[in-house]
Coordinates of C-alpha atoms in Angstrom, one line a residue:
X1 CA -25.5 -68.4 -5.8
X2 CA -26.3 -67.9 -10.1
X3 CA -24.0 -69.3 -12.0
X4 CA -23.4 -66.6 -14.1
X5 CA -22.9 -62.8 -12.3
X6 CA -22.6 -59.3 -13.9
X7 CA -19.4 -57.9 -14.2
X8 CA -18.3 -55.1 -11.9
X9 CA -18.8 -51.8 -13.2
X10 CA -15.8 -49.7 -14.2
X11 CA -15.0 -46.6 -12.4
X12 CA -12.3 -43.9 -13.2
X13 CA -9.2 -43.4 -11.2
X14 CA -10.6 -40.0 -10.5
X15 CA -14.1 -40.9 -8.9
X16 CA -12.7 -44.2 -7.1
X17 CA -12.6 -42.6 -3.4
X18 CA -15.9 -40.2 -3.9
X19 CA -19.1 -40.4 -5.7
X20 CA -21.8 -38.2 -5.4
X21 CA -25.5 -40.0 -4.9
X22 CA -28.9 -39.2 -4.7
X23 CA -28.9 -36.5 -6.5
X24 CA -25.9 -34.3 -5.3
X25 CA -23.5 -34.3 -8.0
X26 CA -20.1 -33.6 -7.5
X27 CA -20.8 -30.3 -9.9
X28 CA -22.9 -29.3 -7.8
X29 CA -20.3 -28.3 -5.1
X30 CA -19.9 -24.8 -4.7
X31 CA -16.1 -23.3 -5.7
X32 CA -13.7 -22.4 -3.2
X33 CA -15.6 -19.2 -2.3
X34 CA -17.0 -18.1 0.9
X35 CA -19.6 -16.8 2.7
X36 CA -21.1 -15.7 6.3
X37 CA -22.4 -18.4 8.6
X38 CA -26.7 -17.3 9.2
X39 CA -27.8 -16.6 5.8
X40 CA -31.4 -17.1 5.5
X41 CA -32.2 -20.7 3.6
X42 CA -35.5 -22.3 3.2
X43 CA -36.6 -24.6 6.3
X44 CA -35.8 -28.1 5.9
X45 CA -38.6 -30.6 5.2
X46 CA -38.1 -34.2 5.7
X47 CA -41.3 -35.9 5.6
X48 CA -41.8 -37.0 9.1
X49 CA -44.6 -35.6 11.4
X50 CA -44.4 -34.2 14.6
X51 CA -45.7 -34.3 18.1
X52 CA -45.4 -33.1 22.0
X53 CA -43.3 -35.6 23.3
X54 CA -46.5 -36.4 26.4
X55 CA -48.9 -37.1 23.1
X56 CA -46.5 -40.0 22.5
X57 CA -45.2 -41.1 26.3
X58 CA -42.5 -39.0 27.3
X59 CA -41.9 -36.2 29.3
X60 CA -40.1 -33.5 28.1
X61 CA -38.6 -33.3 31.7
X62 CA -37.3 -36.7 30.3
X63 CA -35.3 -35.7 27.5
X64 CA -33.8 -32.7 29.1
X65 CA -32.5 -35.1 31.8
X66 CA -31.0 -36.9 28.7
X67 CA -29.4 -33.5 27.3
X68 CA -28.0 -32.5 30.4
X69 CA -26.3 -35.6 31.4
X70 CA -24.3 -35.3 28.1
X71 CA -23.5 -31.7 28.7
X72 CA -22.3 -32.9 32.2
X73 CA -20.3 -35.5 30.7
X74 CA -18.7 -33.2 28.0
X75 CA -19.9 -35.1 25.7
X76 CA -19.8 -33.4 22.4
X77 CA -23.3 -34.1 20.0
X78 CA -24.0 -32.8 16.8
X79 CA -27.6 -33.1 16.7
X80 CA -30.5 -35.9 17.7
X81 CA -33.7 -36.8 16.4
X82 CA -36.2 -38.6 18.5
X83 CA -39.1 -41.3 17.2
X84 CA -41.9 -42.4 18.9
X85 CA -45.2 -43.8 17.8
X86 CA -44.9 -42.6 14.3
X87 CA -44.0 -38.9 15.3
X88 CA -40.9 -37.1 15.8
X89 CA -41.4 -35.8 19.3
X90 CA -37.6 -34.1 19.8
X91 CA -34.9 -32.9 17.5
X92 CA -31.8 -30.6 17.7
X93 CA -28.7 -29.4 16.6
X94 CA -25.5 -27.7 18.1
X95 CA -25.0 -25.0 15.4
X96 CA -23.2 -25.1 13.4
X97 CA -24.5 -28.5 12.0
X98 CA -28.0 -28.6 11.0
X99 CA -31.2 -30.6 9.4
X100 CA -30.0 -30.0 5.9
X101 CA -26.0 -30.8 6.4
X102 CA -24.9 -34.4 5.8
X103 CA -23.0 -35.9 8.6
X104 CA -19.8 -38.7 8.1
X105 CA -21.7 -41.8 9.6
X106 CA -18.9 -44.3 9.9
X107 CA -19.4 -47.6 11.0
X108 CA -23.6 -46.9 10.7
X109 CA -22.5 -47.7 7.2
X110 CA -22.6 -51.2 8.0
X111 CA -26.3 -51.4 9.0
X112 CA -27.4 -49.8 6.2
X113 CA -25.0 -52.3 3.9
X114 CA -27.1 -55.0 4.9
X115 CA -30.1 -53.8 4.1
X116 CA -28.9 -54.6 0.7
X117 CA -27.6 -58.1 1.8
X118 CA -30.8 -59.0 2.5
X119 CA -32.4 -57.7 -0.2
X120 CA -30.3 -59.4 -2.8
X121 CA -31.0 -62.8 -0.9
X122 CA -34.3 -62.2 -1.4
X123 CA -33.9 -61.7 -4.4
X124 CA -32.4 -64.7 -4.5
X125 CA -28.7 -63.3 -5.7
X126 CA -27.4 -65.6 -3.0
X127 CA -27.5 -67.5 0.4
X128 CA -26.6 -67.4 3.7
X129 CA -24.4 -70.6 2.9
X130 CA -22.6 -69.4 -0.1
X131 CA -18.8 -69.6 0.4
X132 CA -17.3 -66.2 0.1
X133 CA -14.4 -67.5 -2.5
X134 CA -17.0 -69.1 -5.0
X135 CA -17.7 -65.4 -5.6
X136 CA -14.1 -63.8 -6.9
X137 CA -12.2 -67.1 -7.9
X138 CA -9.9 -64.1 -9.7
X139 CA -9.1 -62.9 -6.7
X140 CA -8.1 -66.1 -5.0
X141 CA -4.6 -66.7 -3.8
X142 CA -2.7 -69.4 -5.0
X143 CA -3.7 -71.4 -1.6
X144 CA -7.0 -71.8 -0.2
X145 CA -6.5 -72.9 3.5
X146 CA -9.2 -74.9 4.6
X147 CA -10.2 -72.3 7.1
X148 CA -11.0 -69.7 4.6
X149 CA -12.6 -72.4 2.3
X150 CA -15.6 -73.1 4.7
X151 CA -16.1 -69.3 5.3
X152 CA -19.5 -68.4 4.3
X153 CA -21.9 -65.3 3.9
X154 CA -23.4 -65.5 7.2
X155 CA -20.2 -65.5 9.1
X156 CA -19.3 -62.2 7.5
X157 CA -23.0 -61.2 8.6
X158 CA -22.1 -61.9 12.1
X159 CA -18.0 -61.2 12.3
X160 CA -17.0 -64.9 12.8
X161 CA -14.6 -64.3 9.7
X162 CA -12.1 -66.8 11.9
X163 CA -9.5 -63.6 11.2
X164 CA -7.6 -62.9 14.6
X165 CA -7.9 -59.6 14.6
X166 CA -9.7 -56.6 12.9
X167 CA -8.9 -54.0 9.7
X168 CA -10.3 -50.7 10.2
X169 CA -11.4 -48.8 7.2
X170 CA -8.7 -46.3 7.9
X171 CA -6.0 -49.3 6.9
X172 CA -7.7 -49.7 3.4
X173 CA -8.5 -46.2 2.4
X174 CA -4.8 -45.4 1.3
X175 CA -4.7 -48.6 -1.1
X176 CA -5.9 -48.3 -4.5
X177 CA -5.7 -51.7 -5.7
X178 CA -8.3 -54.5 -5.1
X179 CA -10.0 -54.8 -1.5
X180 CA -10.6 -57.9 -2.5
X181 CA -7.6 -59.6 -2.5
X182 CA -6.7 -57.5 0.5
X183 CA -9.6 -59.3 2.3
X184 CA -7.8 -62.5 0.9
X185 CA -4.1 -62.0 2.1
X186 CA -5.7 -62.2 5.8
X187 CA -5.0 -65.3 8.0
X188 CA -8.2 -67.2 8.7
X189 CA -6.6 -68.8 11.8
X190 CA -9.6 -69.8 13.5
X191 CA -12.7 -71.9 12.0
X192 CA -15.5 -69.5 10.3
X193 CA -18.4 -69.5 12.7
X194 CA -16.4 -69.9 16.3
X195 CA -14.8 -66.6 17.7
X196 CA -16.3 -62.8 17.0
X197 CA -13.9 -60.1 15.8
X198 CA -15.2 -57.3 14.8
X199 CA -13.8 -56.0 11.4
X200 CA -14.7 -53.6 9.0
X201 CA -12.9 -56.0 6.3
X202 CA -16.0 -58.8 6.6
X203 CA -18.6 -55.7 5.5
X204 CA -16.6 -54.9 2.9
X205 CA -16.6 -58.3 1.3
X206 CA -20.6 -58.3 1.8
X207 CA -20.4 -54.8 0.0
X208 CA -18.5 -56.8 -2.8
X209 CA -20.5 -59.7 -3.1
X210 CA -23.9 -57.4 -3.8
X211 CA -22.0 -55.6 -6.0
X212 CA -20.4 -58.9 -7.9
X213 CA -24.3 -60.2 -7.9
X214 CA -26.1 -57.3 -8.8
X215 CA -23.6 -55.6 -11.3
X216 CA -24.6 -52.6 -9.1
X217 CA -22.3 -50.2 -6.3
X218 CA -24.6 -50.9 -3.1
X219 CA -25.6 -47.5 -3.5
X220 CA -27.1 -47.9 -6.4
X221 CA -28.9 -51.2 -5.7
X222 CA -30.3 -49.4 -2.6
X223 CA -31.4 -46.5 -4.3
X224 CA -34.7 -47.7 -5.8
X225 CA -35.2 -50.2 -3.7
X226 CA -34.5 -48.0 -0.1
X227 CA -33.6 -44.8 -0.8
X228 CA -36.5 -43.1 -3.0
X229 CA -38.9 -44.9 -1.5
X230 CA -37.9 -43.7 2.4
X231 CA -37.2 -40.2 1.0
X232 CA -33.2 -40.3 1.4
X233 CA -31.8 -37.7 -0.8
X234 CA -28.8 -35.8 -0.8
X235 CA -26.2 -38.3 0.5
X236 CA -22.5 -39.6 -0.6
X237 CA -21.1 -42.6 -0.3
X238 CA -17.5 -43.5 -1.0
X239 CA -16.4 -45.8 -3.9
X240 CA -13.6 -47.8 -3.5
X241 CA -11.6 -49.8 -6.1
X242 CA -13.4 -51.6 -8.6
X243 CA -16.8 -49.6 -8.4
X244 CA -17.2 -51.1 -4.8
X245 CA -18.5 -49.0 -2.2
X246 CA -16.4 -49.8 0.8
X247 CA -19.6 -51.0 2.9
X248 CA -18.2 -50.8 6.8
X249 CA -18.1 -46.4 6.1
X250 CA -18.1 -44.3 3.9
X251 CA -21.8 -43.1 3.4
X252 CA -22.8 -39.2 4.9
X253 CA -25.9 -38.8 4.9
X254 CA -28.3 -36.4 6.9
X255 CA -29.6 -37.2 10.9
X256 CA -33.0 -37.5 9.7
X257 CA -31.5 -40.5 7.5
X258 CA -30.5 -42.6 10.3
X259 CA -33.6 -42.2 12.2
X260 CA -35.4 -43.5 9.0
X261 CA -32.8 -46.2 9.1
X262 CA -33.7 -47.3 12.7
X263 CA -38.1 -46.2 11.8
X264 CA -37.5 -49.1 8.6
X265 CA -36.4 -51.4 11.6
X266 CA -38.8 -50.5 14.0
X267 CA -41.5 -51.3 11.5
X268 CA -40.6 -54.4 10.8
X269 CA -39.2 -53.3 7.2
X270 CA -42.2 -51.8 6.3
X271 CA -42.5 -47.9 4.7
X272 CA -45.4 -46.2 4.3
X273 CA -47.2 -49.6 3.5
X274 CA -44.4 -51.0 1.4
X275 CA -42.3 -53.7 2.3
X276 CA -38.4 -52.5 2.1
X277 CA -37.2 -55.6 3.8
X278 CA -38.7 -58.7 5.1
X279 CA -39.7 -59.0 8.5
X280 CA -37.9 -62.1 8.8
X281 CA -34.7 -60.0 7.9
X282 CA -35.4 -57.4 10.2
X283 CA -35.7 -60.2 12.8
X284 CA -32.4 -61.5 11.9
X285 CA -30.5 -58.4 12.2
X286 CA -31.5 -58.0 16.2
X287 CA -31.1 -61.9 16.7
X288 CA -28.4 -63.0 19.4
X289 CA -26.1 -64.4 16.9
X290 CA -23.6 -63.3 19.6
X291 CA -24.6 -63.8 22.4
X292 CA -26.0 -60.3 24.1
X293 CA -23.6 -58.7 21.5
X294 CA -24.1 -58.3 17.7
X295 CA -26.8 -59.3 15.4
X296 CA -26.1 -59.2 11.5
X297 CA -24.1 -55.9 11.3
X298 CA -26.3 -54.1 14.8
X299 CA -24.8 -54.0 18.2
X300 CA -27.3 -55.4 20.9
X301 CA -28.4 -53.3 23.7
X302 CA -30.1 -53.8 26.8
X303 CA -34.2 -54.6 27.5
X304 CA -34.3 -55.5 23.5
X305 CA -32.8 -52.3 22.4
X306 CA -30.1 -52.5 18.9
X307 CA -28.2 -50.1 17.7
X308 CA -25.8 -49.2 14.7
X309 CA -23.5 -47.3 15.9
X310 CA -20.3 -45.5 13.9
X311 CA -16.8 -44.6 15.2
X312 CA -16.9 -41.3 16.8
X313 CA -20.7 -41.5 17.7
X314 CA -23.3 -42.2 15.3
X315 CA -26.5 -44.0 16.3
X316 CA -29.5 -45.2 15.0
X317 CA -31.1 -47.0 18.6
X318 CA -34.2 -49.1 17.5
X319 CA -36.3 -49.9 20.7
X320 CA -38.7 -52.4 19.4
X321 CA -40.9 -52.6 22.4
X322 CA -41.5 -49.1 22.9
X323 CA -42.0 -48.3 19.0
X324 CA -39.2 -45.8 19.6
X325 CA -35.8 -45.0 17.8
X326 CA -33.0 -42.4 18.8
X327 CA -30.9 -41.0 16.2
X328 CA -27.3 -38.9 17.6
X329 CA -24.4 -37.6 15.4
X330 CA -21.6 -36.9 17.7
X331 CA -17.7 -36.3 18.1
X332 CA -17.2 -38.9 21.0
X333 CA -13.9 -40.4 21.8
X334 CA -13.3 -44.4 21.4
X335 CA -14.4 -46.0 24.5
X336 CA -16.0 -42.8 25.6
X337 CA -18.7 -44.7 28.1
X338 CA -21.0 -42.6 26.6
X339 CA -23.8 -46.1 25.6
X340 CA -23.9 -47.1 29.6
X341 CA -23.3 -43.7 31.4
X342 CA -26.1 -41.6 28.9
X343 CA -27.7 -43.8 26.1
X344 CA -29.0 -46.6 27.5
X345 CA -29.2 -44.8 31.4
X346 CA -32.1 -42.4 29.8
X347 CA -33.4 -44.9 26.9
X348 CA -35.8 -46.5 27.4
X349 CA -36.7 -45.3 30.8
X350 CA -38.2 -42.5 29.2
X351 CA -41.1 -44.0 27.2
X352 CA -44.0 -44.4 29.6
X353 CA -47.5 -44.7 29.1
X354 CA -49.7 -41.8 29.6
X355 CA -47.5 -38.7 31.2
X356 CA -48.6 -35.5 32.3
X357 CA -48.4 -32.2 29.9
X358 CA -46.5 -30.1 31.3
X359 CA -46.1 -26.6 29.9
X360 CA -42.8 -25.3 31.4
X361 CA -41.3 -28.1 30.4
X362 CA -42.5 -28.5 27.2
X363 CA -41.7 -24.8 26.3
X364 CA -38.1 -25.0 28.3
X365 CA -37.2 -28.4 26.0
X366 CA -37.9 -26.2 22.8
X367 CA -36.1 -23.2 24.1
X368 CA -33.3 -25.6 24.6
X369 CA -33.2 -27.4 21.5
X370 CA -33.8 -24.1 19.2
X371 CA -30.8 -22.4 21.2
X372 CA -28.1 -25.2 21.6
X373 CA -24.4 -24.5 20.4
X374 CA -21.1 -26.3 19.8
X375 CA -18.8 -23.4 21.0
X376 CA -19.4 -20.0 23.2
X377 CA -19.8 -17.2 21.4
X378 CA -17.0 -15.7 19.3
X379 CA -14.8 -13.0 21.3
X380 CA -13.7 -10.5 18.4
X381 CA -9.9 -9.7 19.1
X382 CA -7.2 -7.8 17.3
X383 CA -3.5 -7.7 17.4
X384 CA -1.2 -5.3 16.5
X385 CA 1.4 -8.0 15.4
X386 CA -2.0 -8.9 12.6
X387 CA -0.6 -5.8 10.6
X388 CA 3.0 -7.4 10.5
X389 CA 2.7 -10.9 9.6
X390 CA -0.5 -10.4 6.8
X391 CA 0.7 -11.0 4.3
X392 CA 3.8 -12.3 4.9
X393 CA 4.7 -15.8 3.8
X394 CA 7.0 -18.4 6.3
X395 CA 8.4 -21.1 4.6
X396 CA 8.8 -24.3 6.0
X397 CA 12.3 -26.8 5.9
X398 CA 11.3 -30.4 5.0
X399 CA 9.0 -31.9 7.6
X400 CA 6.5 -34.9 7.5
X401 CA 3.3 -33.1 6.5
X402 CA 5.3 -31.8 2.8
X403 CA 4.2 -28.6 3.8
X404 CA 5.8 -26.3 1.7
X405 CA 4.4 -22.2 3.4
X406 CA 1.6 -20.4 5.1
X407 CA 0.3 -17.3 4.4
X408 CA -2.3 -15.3 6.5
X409 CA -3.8 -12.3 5.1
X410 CA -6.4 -10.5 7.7
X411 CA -8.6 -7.6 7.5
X412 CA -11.1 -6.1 10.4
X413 CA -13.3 -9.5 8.9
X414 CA -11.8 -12.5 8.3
X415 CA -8.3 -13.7 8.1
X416 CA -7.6 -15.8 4.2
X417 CA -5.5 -18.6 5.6
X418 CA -3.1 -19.8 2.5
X419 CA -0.8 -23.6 2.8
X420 CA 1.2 -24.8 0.4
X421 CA 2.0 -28.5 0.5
X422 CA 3.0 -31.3 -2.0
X423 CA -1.2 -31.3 -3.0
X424 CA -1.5 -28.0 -4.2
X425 CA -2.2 -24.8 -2.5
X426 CA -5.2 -24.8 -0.2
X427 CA -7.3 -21.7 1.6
X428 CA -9.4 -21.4 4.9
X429 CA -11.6 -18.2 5.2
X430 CA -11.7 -17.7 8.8
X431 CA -14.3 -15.5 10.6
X432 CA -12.8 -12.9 12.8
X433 CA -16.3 -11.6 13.8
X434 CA -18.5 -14.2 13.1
X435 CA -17.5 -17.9 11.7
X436 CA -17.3 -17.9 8.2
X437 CA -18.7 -21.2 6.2
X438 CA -17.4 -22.3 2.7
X439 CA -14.9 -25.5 1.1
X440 CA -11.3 -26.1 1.4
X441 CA -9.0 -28.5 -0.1
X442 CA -6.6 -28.7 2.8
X443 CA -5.4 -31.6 4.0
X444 CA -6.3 -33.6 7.0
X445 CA -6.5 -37.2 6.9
X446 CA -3.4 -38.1 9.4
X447 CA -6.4 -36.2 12.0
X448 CA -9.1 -37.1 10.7
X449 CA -9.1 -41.3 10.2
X450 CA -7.3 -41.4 7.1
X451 CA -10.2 -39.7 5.2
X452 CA -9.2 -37.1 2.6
X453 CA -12.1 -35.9 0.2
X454 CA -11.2 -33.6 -2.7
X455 CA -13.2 -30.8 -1.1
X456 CA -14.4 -30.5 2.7
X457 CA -16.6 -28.5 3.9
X458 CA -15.8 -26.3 6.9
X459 CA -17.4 -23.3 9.3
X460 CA -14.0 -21.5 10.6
X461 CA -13.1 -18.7 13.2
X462 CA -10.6 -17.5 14.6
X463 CA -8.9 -15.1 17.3
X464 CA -6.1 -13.4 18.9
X465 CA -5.2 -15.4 22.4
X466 CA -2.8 -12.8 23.0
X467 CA -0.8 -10.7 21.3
X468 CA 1.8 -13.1 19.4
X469 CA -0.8 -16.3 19.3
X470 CA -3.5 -16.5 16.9
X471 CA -5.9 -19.5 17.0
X472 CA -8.0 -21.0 14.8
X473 CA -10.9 -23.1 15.0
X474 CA -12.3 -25.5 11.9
X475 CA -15.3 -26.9 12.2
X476 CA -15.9 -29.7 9.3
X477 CA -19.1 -29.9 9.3
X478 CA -19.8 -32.7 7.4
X479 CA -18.4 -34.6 9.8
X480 CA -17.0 -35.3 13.5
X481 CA -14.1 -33.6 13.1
X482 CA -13.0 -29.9 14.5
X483 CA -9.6 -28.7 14.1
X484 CA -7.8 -26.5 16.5
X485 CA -5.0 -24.5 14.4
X486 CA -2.7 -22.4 16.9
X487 CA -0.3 -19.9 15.0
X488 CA 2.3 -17.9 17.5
X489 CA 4.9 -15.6 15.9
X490 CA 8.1 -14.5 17.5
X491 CA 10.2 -11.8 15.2
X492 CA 10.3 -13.7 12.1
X493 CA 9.2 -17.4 12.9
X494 CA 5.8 -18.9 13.1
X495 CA 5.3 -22.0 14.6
X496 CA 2.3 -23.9 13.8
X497 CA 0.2 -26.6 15.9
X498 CA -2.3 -28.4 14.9
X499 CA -4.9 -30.8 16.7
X500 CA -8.4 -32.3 16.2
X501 CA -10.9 -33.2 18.8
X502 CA -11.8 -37.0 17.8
X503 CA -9.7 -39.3 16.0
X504 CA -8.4 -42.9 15.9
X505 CA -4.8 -42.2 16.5
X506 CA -3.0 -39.3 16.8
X507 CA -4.7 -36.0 18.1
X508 CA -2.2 -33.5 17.5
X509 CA 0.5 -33.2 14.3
X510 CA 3.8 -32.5 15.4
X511 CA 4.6 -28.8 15.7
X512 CA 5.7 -27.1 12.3
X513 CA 8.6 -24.0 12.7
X514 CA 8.5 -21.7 10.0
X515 CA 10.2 -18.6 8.7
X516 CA 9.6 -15.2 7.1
X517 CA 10.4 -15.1 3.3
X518 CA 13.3 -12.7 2.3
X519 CA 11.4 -10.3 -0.3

C-alpha cells in the first residue's frame, strides 16, 4: 500500500444516494410528464456484430428450447443477449423493457467492482496482502480484535471476512453516516481466510479502498480505464456516504453492458486489442478460491462456466471453453432454481460444432424474440362507479406508510393517480387503453429492497376487474420491480392494496382503508 493516499472526495447530502454517469445527467431526466408507450425512437446501436446462431454453433432450435423452459417455469425475464465467437447470435426483450433502458443489476455490481480492484493493484495502489484497517485508521474502533487485524484485501476478494453472517445492501442503504465504520462495528468471529459468508459489506470495503487509493468513486476510476473504451454509456451508479459508491449494487446499466462485462472476461481482459485487465486477473476471478463456489466476486458454475449474478436475476455467464457468454435481466424470486432447472440445463449444451441451418427455425426464433411480452394484452374496461370516485379525494387515518390521501382522476384515456404522503405529493399516469410510460416520485422502497431514487421510471396500466375494483399495474422499468396496485370502493371508502412481484422481504404492504373527503 503508498504511504500517502488522496483524500476522499466530498459529495453533497443531496447527490449521496444517486449520481448520474456516463454521460446521463441527472438534468437530463425528463419532468413528471407523460407520454404513450410505442413512440417511434431511433434503433439502438451498441457496437457488437451479429450472426445466425448455426454460423457460430448453435441451433436456433437450441435457444428456443432455452426460452420455453423459462416460460414453462414462469419464470419472469426481462431481456437476454447471447455471445458467441465474437457475434451476437440471439437477443430479446419482453416489452416493455428494451435495448436502450437501463436495468437495476444488483449484486452484478460486484463483478464489475473488481474490475477496478484489479486495476488499481496493477497499478500498484495496493496488494492482495494489505490489511484492510491500515487503510481508514480514522475509522477504526477503539479495539482492534486480533481477528479483524489479520484481515486482508484478498479475503474480502473471496468472502472469508471471518464475519458470521452477511449484510445485505438493503441494511445499509437507509444509513447516511460512514459505511465504513459500519463495516467495522461487525464481529470478526472467525479467522480471515477460513469460513465463506457471502456479504455485500466485504464489496463495499473493496469499493472504499479503490476509492481511498485512487481519490476516485469506482465509477470514475472505471470510466477511462473500462467504460469508454468497451463503449458503456448511459449508466448510474449509486453513491453512498463519503463519495463511495456502494460496490456490492447499485450500478443500472443496459443488457448489452453485462454481456460486455462477461465478452471482457471471455477474452481474457482484452477489448478490441486493448488490454482492460490482465489475464492473470481475469484468471483469478474464475479460480476455485472456494471450492466449486466463488472466485473473486463470480459464482462458479458447472463444466468451467462463472457467472455474476444479482438478486432478482441478473447474469453475466462467461463459458470460457466455448467462447460464449449469456447475458439475462430478470424478476426471479430468491432461491428460484432457476441456475440448475434453466441456466445451466441449456448452457452449454447448446454450443456445438458445426450445426445444420435450419430455416424454420431460424425464422420462428426471430419471430419469437421480435414478438415476446411481459403481460397479455391490455383489456380496455370502464365502470360506471369511474364517474363517482374521479376526482374525489379519500383520506387516510395514521398508518405505517405516512400516507396522507389518494386521488384518482380518469378520463376515456388514462387515469392521473395522485398520493400524498410525508414525501410530498407523487402522480402515476396510468394507461386505460394502452400503458402509458413517464417518471414518478412515489414511494416504494419497503417493496422494492429498500431502494428509493428521487425519480423512477415506470410503464403503467390499469383496468376495471369489476365494477367496484380497479387495478393497477406499474411496471418500473428500470428495474425488476412491477407493482400490482388494487383500489376497491364501497359507498364512500377505498381500500387500497399494494404488492410487488420480487422482493427480499415483504411482497405485499398492509392494506390501507380510506375515506371520501367532506367538500
Amino acid at each position: 500500500m503508498q504511504e500517502t493516499t488522496p483524500s476522499i472526495p466530498h459529495i453533497s447530502r443531496r447527490g449521496l444516494l444517486r449520481l448520474s454517469l456516463g454521460g446521463t445527467a441527472m438534468a437530463s431526466i425528463p419532468g413528471i410528464g407523460w407520454a404513450a408507450v410505442g413512440a417511434a425512437a431511433p434503433v439502438f446501436a451498441d457496437g457488437l456484430p451479429r450472426s445466425r446462431p448455426e454460423a457460430q454453433g448453435i441451433s436456433s432450435a437450441s435457444i428456443l428450447a432455452f426460452l420455453d423452459d423459462a416460460e414453462r417455469g414462469a419464470f419472469e425475464l426481462h431481456s437476454f443477449m447471447l455471445w458467441r465467437n465474437g457475434h451476437v447470435v440471439a437477443e430479446g426483450w419482453w416489452d416493455p423493457y428494451k435495448p436502450e433502458r437501463r436495468h437495476m443489476t444488483h449484486s452484478l455490481t460486484k463483478s464489475v467492482t473488481v474490475c477496478a480492484v484489479g486495476m488499481a493493484i496493477a497499478d500498484g495502489k495496493f496488494g492482495l496482502d494489505d490489511k484492510v484497517v491500515s487503510f481508514f485508521p480514522e475509522h477504526l474502533p477503539a479495539t482492534v480484535s486480533a481477528n479483524l487485524a489479520a484481515m486482508a484485501v484478498r479475503d474480502l476478494l473471496t468472502m472469508r471476512t471471518g464475519h458470521e453472517s452477511m449484510v445485505s445492501g438493503s441494511v445499509w442503504r437507509p444509513i447516511r453516516t460512514s459505511w465504513i465504520a459500519e463495516f467495522f462495528k461487525i464481529p470478526v468471529v472467525y479467522t480471515p481466510g477460513s469460513r465463506f459468508v457471502y456479504t455485500s459489506a466485504a464489496t463495499y470495503m473493496l469499493s472504499a479502498i479503490v476509492t481511498k487509493t485512487t481519490g476516485q468513486s469506482t465509477a470514475d476510476y472505471l470510466k477511462p480505464r473500462m467504460f469508454d473504451p468497451m463503449g458503456i454509456t448511459g449508466y448510474e451508479w449509486d453513491v453512498g456516504p463519503e463519495g463511495i459508491s456502494p460496490g456490492a449494487n447499485g450500478l443500472s446499466w443496459k443488457t448489452v453492458d453485462s454481456l460486455k462485462l462477461g465478452i471482457l472476461h471471455a477474452q481474457n481482459g482484452q477489448w478490441n486489442g486493448r488490454q482492460i485487465l490482465t489475464k492473470e486477473w481475469v484468471d483469478s476471478v474464475h479460480a476455485p478460491h472456494t471450492k466449486d463456489k466463488y472466485g473473486y466476486q463470480w459464482w462458479l458454475g458447472p463444466n468451467g462456466a462463472y457467472n455474476a449474478d444479482g438478486l432478482f436475476g441478473q447474469y453475466s455467464v462467461v463459458f470460457p471453453e466455448q467462447n460464449a457468454v449469456l447475458a439475462l435481466n430478470s424478476a426471479l424470486p430468491p432461491k428460484a432454481g432457476f441456475n440448475a432447472g434453466v441456466l445451466y440445463k441449456h448452457f452449454p449444451a447448446a454450443f456445438g460444432g458445426a450445426v445444420a441451418a435450419s430455416e424454420k427455425d431460424y425464422a420462428a426464433l426471430k419471430t419469437r424474440t421480435r414478438t415476446l411480452q411481459l403481460q397479455p394484452p391490455m383489456r380496455p374496461s370502464a365502470s360506471p362507479v369511474a364517474a363517482n370516485v374521479s376526482g374525489q379525494r379519500f383520506d387516510f387515518p395514521e398508518n405505517p406508510e405516512k400516507v396522507k390521501s389518494m386521488r384518482l382522476d380518469f378520463t376515456p384515456e388514462a387515469c392521473t393517480f395522485t398520493m400524498e404522503d410525508e414525501r410530498g405529493t407523487h402522480k402515476v399516469q396510468v394507461g386505460l387503453r394502452k400503458p402509458f410510460e413517464g417518471d414518478t416520485t412515489i414511494t416504494g422502497n419497503k417493496l422494492h429492497h429498500e431502494y428509493q431514487p428521487e425519480v423512477m421510471r415506470v410503464v403503467a396500466s390499469g383496468e376495471w376487474r369489476d365494477e367496484r375494483t380497479f387495478v393497477m399495474t406499474w411496471t418500473f422499468v428500470e428495474s425488476a420491480f412491477r407493482d400490482t396496485v388494487v383500489c376497491r370502493f364501497a359507498g364512500p371508502h377505498l381500500r387500497f392494496d399494494r404488492s410487488v412481484n420480487v422482493n427480499s422481504s415483504a411482497t405485499e404492504l398492509p392494506t390501507l382503508n380510506g375515506t371520501r373527503a367532506k367538500t
